[in-house]
Amino acid sequence: MRRVVGALAALAISTSVASAQNPSVPFSWTGIYVGAGIGGGAAVHEQSLNLSGVGTVFTDSSAAQGFLVTAVAGYDYRVNRNVVAGVFFDYDLSNISTSADLPILFSSADHKHSWALGARVGYLVSPATLMYLAAGYTRAGFHFDTVGSFDFHGYFAGAGVEAQLAGNWSLRGEYRFTQFQQETVLRLCGCGGDTFDVETSVHTGRLMLIYRFGSGAATQP
């Protein structure tokens, strides 16, 4: 699946760059936008059994993979001739799931949905092509067989390219790494210090079609 994620990111970059060679009227990059797209992801669940007075007595990891659909809304501001900065919110629905039984406790781990609030800053390599870095906070819902559903929270960092297609439309391709904090999914025998914990990281690649509201012709800030 990591190959799929990489292939999606590469396809997004090549398609975006190719589509933005000679836009008729480059837009200003300042304004509100919305968008939607698809992607793929791969997750790693690091599991640990911890006993009070003893510490960690067992660790293991399992992999998950799948696809996602995503929606995004945000605002960008063109700071100067080449720099664009903005904020955004996105929401994913996902079927990133383990492909084999997990050890110890539960038989499957499924990523159901997530949302992220982030910021990005980019450089215009041409009037119609923006390369950027992004980072922010994210929260996701996971379901584990036997122990139920839990919300994980953490941070993400990524990079991407966005290129104008025609008019107010653009194509965005992005790679993202997400690290969730360790969460306790079970307390053994009701004892506070005896726990089964999971720490999850996720790699995703996504391709999105973006529409910008009222984005007029490019100006020179």
Tab-separated table of C-alpha atoms in Angstrom:
chain	number	residue	atom	x	y	z
A	1	MET	CA	0.000	0.000	0.000
A	2	ARG	CA	2.869	2.405	0.543
A	3	ARG	CA	3.648	1.908	-3.125
A	4	VAL	CA	0.050	2.837	-3.895
A	5	VAL	CA	0.350	5.965	-1.748
A	6	GLY	CA	3.572	6.926	-3.520
A	7	ALA	CA	2.040	6.262	-6.921
A	8	LEU	CA	-0.949	8.464	-6.106
A	9	ALA	CA	1.324	11.297	-5.002
A	10	ALA	CA	3.494	10.943	-8.124
A	11	LEU	CA	0.426	10.861	-10.380
A	12	ALA	CA	-0.983	13.962	-8.711
A	13	ILE	CA	2.274	15.876	-9.105
A	14	SER	CA	2.829	14.905	-12.741
A	15	THR	CA	-0.797	15.542	-13.712
A	16	SER	CA	-0.894	18.874	-11.907
A	17	VAL	CA	2.330	20.145	-13.431
A	18	ALA	CA	1.333	19.005	-16.912
A	19	SER	CA	-2.081	20.629	-16.596
A	20	ALA	CA	-0.709	23.997	-15.522
A	21	GLN	CA	1.839	24.771	-18.188
A	22	ASN	CA	-0.144	27.529	-19.923
A	23	PRO	CA	-3.331	28.539	-18.058
A	24	SER	CA	-5.338	31.161	-19.918
A	25	VAL	CA	-5.780	33.436	-16.871
A	26	PRO	CA	-3.767	32.481	-13.756
A	27	PHE	CA	-5.806	33.133	-10.627
A	28	SER	CA	-4.735	35.206	-7.654
A	29	TRP	CA	-4.533	32.330	-5.109
A	30	THR	CA	-6.290	34.520	-2.498
A	31	GLY	CA	-9.724	33.394	-1.350
A	32	ILE	CA	-11.959	30.636	-0.009
A	33	TYR	CA	-12.020	27.196	-1.631
A	34	VAL	CA	-13.707	23.807	-1.327
A	35	GLY	CA	-12.730	20.464	-2.797
A	36	ALA	CA	-13.094	16.702	-2.771
A	37	GLY	CA	-10.995	13.728	-3.803
A	38	ILE	CA	-9.787	10.187	-3.268
A	39	GLY	CA	-6.662	8.588	-1.868
A	40	GLY	CA	-4.998	5.581	-0.303
A	41	GLY	CA	-3.323	4.904	2.996
A	42	ALA	CA	-1.219	2.523	5.053
A	43	ALA	CA	-1.220	2.350	8.857
A	44	VAL	CA	0.965	0.687	11.484
A	45	HIS	CA	-0.467	-0.214	14.902
A	46	GLU	CA	2.149	-0.630	17.635
A	47	GLN	CA	0.615	-2.663	20.465
A	48	SER	CA	1.938	-3.061	24.006
A	49	LEU	CA	0.873	-4.881	27.165
A	50	ASN	CA	1.906	-2.963	30.299
A	51	LEU	CA	1.732	-4.265	33.874
A	52	SER	CA	1.996	-2.103	36.976
A	53	GLY	CA	5.255	-2.610	38.807
A	54	VAL	CA	6.696	-4.515	35.852
A	55	GLY	CA	6.448	-2.248	32.826
A	56	THR	CA	6.021	-3.315	29.225
A	57	VAL	CA	5.951	-7.106	28.959
A	58	PHE	CA	4.931	-7.522	25.313
A	59	THR	CA	5.002	-5.465	22.126
A	60	ASP	CA	3.954	-6.218	18.568
A	61	SER	CA	2.903	-4.374	15.433
A	62	SER	CA	0.422	-4.905	12.639
A	63	ALA	CA	-0.152	-3.234	9.272
A	64	ALA	CA	-3.338	-1.925	7.702
A	65	GLN	CA	-4.149	-0.572	4.263
A	66	GLY	CA	-7.068	0.765	2.258
A	67	PHE	CA	-8.584	3.729	0.498
A	68	LEU	CA	-10.267	6.973	1.489
A	69	VAL	CA	-12.506	9.737	0.199
A	70	THR	CA	-11.884	13.263	1.389
A	71	ALA	CA	-13.497	16.711	1.462
A	72	VAL	CA	-11.672	19.968	2.185
A	73	ALA	CA	-12.424	23.643	2.753
A	74	GLY	CA	-9.934	26.416	3.354
A	75	TYR	CA	-8.662	29.908	2.804
A	76	ASP	CA	-5.424	30.987	1.107
A	77	TYR	CA	-3.717	34.364	1.033
A	78	ARG	CA	-1.053	35.371	-1.450
A	79	VAL	CA	1.577	37.030	0.728
A	80	ASN	CA	3.766	38.306	-2.102
A	81	ARG	CA	4.709	37.472	-5.684
A	82	ASN	CA	5.728	33.893	-4.899
A	83	VAL	CA	4.480	32.958	-1.414
A	84	VAL	CA	1.002	31.666	-0.527
A	85	ALA	CA	-0.145	30.810	3.018
A	86	GLY	CA	-3.441	29.435	4.250
A	87	VAL	CA	-5.505	27.364	6.664
A	88	PHE	CA	-7.790	24.419	5.949
A	89	PHE	CA	-10.109	21.784	7.399
A	90	ASP	CA	-10.590	18.352	5.856
A	91	TYR	CA	-12.601	15.235	6.616
A	92	ASP	CA	-11.888	11.661	5.493
A	93	LEU	CA	-14.009	8.536	5.307
A	94	SER	CA	-11.770	5.480	5.200
A	95	ASN	CA	-11.637	1.702	4.915
A	96	ILE	CA	-7.988	1.408	5.994
A	97	SER	CA	-8.089	-1.934	7.788
A	98	THR	CA	-5.838	-4.768	8.880
A	99	SER	CA	-5.601	-7.557	6.312
A	100	ALA	CA	-4.822	-10.331	8.846
A	101	ASP	CA	-5.670	-11.160	12.434
A	102	LEU	CA	-3.915	-9.061	15.027
A	103	PRO	CA	-2.090	-10.707	17.919
A	104	ILE	CA	-3.031	-10.714	21.592
A	105	LEU	CA	-6.439	-9.115	21.887
A	106	PHE	CA	-8.454	-8.055	18.857
A	107	SER	CA	-8.958	-9.565	15.419
A	108	SER	CA	-9.174	-6.367	13.347
A	109	ALA	CA	-8.423	-2.661	13.525
A	110	ASP	CA	-10.323	-0.329	11.214
A	111	HIS	CA	-9.808	3.369	10.542
A	112	LYS	CA	-13.320	4.716	10.008
A	113	HIS	CA	-12.978	8.473	9.706
A	114	SER	CA	-10.760	11.411	10.621
A	115	TRP	CA	-10.667	15.174	10.506
A	116	ALA	CA	-7.743	17.571	10.403
A	117	LEU	CA	-7.211	21.270	11.003
A	118	GLY	CA	-4.017	22.564	9.467
A	119	ALA	CA	-2.002	25.310	7.864
A	120	ARG	CA	0.138	25.365	4.763
A	121	VAL	CA	2.721	27.602	3.154
A	122	GLY	CA	3.823	27.316	-0.437
A	123	TYR	CA	5.974	28.733	-3.191
A	124	LEU	CA	4.663	29.555	-6.675
A	125	VAL	CA	7.086	27.907	-9.074
A	126	SER	CA	4.922	29.381	-11.849
A	127	PRO	CA	1.845	31.661	-11.745
A	128	ALA	CA	-0.380	28.558	-11.830
A	129	THR	CA	1.625	25.962	-9.846
A	130	LEU	CA	2.064	25.980	-6.059
A	131	MET	CA	4.383	23.627	-4.162
A	132	TYR	CA	3.687	23.603	-0.415
A	133	LEU	CA	4.267	22.149	3.041
A	134	ALA	CA	1.416	21.494	5.473
A	135	ALA	CA	1.038	20.559	9.154
A	136	GLY	CA	-1.590	20.522	11.869
A	137	TYR	CA	-3.778	18.660	14.365
A	138	THR	CA	-5.885	15.615	13.557
A	139	ARG	CA	-8.369	13.314	15.268
A	140	ALA	CA	-9.493	9.900	14.009
A	141	GLY	CA	-11.985	7.206	14.865
A	142	PHE	CA	-10.725	3.600	15.030
A	143	HIS	CA	-12.708	0.447	15.710
A	144	PHE	CA	-11.016	-2.575	17.318
A	145	ASP	CA	-12.804	-5.899	17.464
A	146	THR	CA	-13.473	-7.039	21.023
A	147	VAL	CA	-12.622	-3.727	22.702
A	148	GLY	CA	-14.745	-1.321	20.623
A	149	SER	CA	-14.275	2.153	19.137
A	150	PHE	CA	-11.849	4.879	20.211
A	151	ASP	CA	-10.846	8.359	19.122
A	152	PHE	CA	-7.110	8.909	18.596
A	153	HIS	CA	-5.565	12.350	18.321
A	154	GLY	CA	-2.210	13.525	17.035
A	155	TYR	CA	-0.415	15.624	14.456
A	156	PHE	CA	0.287	15.444	10.740
A	157	ALA	CA	2.870	16.840	8.344
A	158	GLY	CA	2.919	16.664	4.585
A	159	ALA	CA	3.827	18.171	1.250
A	160	GLY	CA	2.050	18.630	-2.035
A	161	VAL	CA	1.552	20.473	-5.271
A	162	GLU	CA	-1.505	22.308	-6.563
A	163	ALA	CA	-1.954	23.510	-10.116
A	164	GLN	CA	-4.632	25.514	-11.866
A	165	LEU	CA	-6.568	23.585	-14.502
A	166	ALA	CA	-8.967	26.157	-15.991
A	167	GLY	CA	-10.883	29.087	-14.568
A	168	ASN	CA	-11.353	28.646	-10.819
A	169	TRP	CA	-10.527	24.920	-10.832
A	170	SER	CA	-7.260	23.360	-9.672
A	171	LEU	CA	-5.846	19.892	-8.992
A	172	ARG	CA	-4.071	19.142	-5.707
A	173	GLY	CA	-1.902	16.140	-4.888
A	174	GLU	CA	-0.599	15.600	-1.361
A	175	TYR	CA	1.403	13.139	0.734
A	176	ARG	CA	0.749	13.171	4.471
A	177	PHE	CA	2.274	11.456	7.516
A	178	THR	CA	0.154	11.274	10.671
A	179	GLN	CA	1.366	10.253	14.123
A	180	PHE	CA	-1.267	9.523	16.773
A	181	GLN	CA	-0.518	9.524	20.488
A	182	GLN	CA	-0.552	6.251	22.379
A	183	GLU	CA	-4.031	5.383	23.634
A	184	THR	CA	-5.193	2.863	26.217
A	185	VAL	CA	-7.840	0.584	24.714
A	186	LEU	CA	-8.210	-1.776	27.682
A	187	ARG	CA	-7.550	-1.705	31.436
A	188	LEU	CA	-6.986	-5.253	32.653
A	189	CYS	CA	-9.159	-6.394	35.577
A	190	GLY	CA	-10.111	-2.770	36.185
A	191	CYS	CA	-6.606	-2.027	37.454
A	192	GLY	CA	-5.370	1.430	36.563
A	193	GLY	CA	-1.773	0.398	35.942
A	194	ASP	CA	-2.383	-2.743	33.878
A	195	THR	CA	-3.186	-1.642	30.346
A	196	PHE	CA	-3.214	-2.663	26.727
A	197	ASP	CA	-2.100	0.311	24.615
A	198	VAL	CA	-2.003	1.106	20.905
A	199	GLU	CA	0.086	3.740	19.103
A	200	THR	CA	-0.746	4.301	15.427
A	201	SER	CA	0.937	6.051	12.505
A	202	VAL	CA	-0.571	6.530	9.037
A	203	HIS	CA	0.811	7.378	5.600
A	204	THR	CA	-1.675	8.725	3.037
A	205	GLY	CA	-1.634	10.068	-0.492
A	206	ARG	CA	-4.586	12.009	-1.878
A	207	LEU	CA	-5.686	13.637	-5.131
A	208	MET	CA	-8.250	16.458	-4.877
A	209	LEU	CA	-10.201	18.675	-7.254
A	210	ILE	CA	-10.429	22.213	-5.857
A	211	TYR	CA	-12.813	25.089	-6.664
A	212	ARG	CA	-11.896	28.634	-5.613
A	213	PHE	CA	-14.631	31.223	-5.041
A	214	GLY	CA	-14.141	34.630	-6.635
A	215	SER	CA	-10.502	34.028	-7.475
A	216	GLY	CA	-9.798	36.678	-10.060
A	217	ALA	CA	-6.778	37.155	-12.270
A	218	ALA	CA	-3.377	37.127	-10.646
A	219	THR	CA	-2.117	40.363	-9.168
A	220	GLN	CA	1.310	41.381	-7.962
A	221	PRO	CA	1.029	41.857	-4.178
